[in-house]
GROMACS .gro file of C-alpha atoms in nm:
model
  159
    1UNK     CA    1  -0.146   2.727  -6.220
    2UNK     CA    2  -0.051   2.412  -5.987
    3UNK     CA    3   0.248   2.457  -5.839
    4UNK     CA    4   0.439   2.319  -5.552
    5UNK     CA    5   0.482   2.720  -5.377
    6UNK     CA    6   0.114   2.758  -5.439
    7UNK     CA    7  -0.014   2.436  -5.298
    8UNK     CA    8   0.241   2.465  -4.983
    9UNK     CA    9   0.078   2.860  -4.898
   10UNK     CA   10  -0.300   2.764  -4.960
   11UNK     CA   11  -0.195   2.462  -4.693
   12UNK     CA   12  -0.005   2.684  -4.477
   13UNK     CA   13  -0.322   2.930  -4.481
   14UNK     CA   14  -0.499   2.639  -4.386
   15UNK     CA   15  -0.321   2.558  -4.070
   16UNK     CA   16  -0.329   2.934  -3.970
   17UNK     CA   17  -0.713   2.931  -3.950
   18UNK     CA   18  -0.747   2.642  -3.812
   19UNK     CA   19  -0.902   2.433  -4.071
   20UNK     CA   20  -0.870   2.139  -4.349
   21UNK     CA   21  -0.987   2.183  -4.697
   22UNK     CA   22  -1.087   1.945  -4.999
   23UNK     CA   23  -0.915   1.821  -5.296
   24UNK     CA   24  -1.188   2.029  -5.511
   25UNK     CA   25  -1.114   2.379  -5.241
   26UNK     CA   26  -0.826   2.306  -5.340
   27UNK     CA   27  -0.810   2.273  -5.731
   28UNK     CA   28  -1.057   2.558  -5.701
   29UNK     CA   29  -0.837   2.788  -5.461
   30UNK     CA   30  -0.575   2.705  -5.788
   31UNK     CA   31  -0.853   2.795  -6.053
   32UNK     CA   32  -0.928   2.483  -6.136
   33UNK     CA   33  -1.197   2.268  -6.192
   34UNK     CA   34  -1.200   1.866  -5.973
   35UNK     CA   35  -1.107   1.620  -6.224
   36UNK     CA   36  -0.911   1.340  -6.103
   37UNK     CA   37  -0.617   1.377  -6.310
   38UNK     CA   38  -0.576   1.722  -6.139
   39UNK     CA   39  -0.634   1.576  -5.809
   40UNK     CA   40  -0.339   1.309  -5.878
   41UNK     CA   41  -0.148   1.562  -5.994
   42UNK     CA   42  -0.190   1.781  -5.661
   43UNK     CA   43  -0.135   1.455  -5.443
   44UNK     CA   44   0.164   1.390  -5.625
   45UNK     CA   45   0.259   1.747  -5.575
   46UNK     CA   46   0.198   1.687  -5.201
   47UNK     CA   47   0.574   1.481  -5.163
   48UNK     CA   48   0.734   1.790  -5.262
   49UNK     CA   49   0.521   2.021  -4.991
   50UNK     CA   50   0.605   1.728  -4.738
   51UNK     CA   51   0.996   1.704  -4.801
   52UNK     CA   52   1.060   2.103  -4.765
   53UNK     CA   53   0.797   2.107  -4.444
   54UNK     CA   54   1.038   1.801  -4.309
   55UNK     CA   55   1.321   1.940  -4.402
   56UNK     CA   56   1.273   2.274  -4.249
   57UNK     CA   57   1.148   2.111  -3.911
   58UNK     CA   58   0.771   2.200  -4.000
   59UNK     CA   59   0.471   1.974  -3.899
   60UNK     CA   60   0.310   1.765  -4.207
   61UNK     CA   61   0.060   1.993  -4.418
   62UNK     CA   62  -0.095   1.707  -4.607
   63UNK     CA   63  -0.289   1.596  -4.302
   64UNK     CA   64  -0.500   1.930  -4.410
   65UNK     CA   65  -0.586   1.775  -4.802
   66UNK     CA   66  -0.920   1.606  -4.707
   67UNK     CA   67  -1.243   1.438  -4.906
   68UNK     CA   68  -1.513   1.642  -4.866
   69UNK     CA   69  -1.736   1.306  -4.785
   70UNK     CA   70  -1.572   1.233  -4.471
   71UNK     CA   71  -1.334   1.513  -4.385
   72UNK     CA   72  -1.017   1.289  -4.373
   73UNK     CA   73  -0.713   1.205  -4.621
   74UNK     CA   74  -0.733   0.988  -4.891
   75UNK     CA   75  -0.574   0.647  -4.936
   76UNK     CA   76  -0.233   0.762  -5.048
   77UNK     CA   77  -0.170   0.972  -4.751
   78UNK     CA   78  -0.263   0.638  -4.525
   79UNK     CA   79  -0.066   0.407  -4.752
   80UNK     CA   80   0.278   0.614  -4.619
   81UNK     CA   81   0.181   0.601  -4.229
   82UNK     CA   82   0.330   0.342  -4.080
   83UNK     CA   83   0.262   0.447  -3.662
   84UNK     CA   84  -0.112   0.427  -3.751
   85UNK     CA   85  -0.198   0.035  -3.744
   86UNK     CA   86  -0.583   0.111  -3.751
   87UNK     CA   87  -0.823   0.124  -4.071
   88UNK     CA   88  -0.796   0.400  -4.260
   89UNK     CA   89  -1.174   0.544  -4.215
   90UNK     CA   90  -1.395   0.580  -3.862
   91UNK     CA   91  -1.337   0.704  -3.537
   92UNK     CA   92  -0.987   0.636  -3.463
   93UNK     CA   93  -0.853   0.750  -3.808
   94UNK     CA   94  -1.079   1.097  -3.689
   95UNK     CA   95  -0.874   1.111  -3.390
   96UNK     CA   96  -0.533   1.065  -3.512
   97UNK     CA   97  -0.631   1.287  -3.830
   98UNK     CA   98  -0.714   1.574  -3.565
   99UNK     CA   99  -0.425   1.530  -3.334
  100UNK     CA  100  -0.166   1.566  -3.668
  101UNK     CA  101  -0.405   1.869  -3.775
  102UNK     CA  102  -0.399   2.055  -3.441
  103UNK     CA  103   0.040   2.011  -3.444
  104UNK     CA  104   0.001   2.171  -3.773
  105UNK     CA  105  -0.234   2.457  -3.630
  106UNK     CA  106  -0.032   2.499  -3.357
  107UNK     CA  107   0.251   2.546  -3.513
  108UNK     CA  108   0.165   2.778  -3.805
  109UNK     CA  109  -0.041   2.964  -3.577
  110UNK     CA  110   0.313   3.099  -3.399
  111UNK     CA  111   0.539   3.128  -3.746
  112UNK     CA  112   0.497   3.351  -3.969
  113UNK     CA  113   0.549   3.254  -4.376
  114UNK     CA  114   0.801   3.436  -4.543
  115UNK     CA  115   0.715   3.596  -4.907
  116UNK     CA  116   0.366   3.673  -5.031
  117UNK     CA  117   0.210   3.560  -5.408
  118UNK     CA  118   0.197   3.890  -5.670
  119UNK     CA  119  -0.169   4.045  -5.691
  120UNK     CA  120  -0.238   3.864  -6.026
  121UNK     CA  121  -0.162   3.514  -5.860
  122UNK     CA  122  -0.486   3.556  -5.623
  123UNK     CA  123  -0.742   3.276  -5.643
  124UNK     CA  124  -1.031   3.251  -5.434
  125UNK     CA  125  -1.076   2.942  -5.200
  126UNK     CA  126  -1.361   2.810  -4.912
  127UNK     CA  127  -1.228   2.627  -4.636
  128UNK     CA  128  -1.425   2.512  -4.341
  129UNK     CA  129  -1.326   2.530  -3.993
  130UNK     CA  130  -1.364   2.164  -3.829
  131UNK     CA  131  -1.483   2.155  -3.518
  132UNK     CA  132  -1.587   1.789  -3.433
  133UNK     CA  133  -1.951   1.743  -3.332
  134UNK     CA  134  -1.999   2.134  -3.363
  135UNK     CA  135  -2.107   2.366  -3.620
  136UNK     CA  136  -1.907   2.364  -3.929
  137UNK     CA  137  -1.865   2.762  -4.022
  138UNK     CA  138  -1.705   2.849  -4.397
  139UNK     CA  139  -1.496   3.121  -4.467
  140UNK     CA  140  -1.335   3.234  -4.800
  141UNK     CA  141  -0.944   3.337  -4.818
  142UNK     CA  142  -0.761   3.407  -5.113
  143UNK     CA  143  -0.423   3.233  -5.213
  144UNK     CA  144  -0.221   3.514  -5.061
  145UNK     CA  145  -0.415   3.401  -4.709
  146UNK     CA  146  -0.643   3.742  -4.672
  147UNK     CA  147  -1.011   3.672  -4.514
  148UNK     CA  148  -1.190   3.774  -4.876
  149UNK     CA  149  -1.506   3.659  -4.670
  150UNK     CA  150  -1.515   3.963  -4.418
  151UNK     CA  151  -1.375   4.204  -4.754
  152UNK     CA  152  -1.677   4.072  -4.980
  153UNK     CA  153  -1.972   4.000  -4.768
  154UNK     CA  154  -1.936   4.171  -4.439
  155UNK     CA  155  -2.193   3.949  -4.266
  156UNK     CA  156  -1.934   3.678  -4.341
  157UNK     CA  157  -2.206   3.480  -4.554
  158UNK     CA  158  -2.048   3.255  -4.798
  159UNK     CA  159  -2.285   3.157  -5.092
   0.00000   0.00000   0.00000
């Protein structure tokens, strides 16, 4: 089920690793298969997730919701930025990209999230750790946030 609660913890989870993930992680993560009316739905879902982040005084979570071709937002998270002049693709988009993703880490990295999803609600989702111009490593979490990577393969293989 897509949800605003659901969306807002797999993107918290996110930013406590350390990592982005894709519009199809995350339909998948939701246990769902990429089609884009489901990805518009989720980016529409995304204002929610971004008021009650601003609202509470949390960094942007969005910056996290990437295309898996380049690793960076998609248009409708560039059309709202108005303190990045640049084009919305290439090196300088990477760099301001990062910088809002590392305030994001940073942040969730020292708060904890309060409540947890029921057993039942548990999908499984890949994310990959970005690391510019180094290797990319994938791990598997569930919705709820635990490493099912190190629980299921203990090598930490994802396949």
């Amino acid at each position: 089920m897509m949800d605003v609660e659901s969306i807002e913890k797999i993107l918290v989870q996110c930013a406590k690793s350390g990592c982005d993930i894709s519009y199809s992680e995350a339909l998948q993560a939701l246990g769902m298969q990429f089609t884009r009316p489901r990805m518009r739905q989720l980016c529409r879902m995304l204002c929610e997730v971004e008021a009650r982040a601003k609202a509470n005084g949390e960094p942007e979570l969005a910056v996290l919701l990437v295309r898996g071709s380049d690793r960076l937002p998609g248009d409708g998270w560039w059309a709202g930025r108005t303190k990045f002049p640049g084009e919305w693709t290439g090196e300088e988009a990477e760099k301001y990209v990062r910088r809002l993703q590392r305030k994001a880490f940073k942040y969730w990295r020292s708060h904890t999230q309060q409540g947890t999803l029921a057993q039942n609600d548990i999908g499984a989702v890949r994310v990959r750790d970005h690391k510019p111009r180094a290797r990319t490593t994938e791990r598997v979490f569930d919705i709820a946030g635990r490493n099912a990577t190190a629980a299921s393969n203990p090598e930490g293989r994802v396949g």
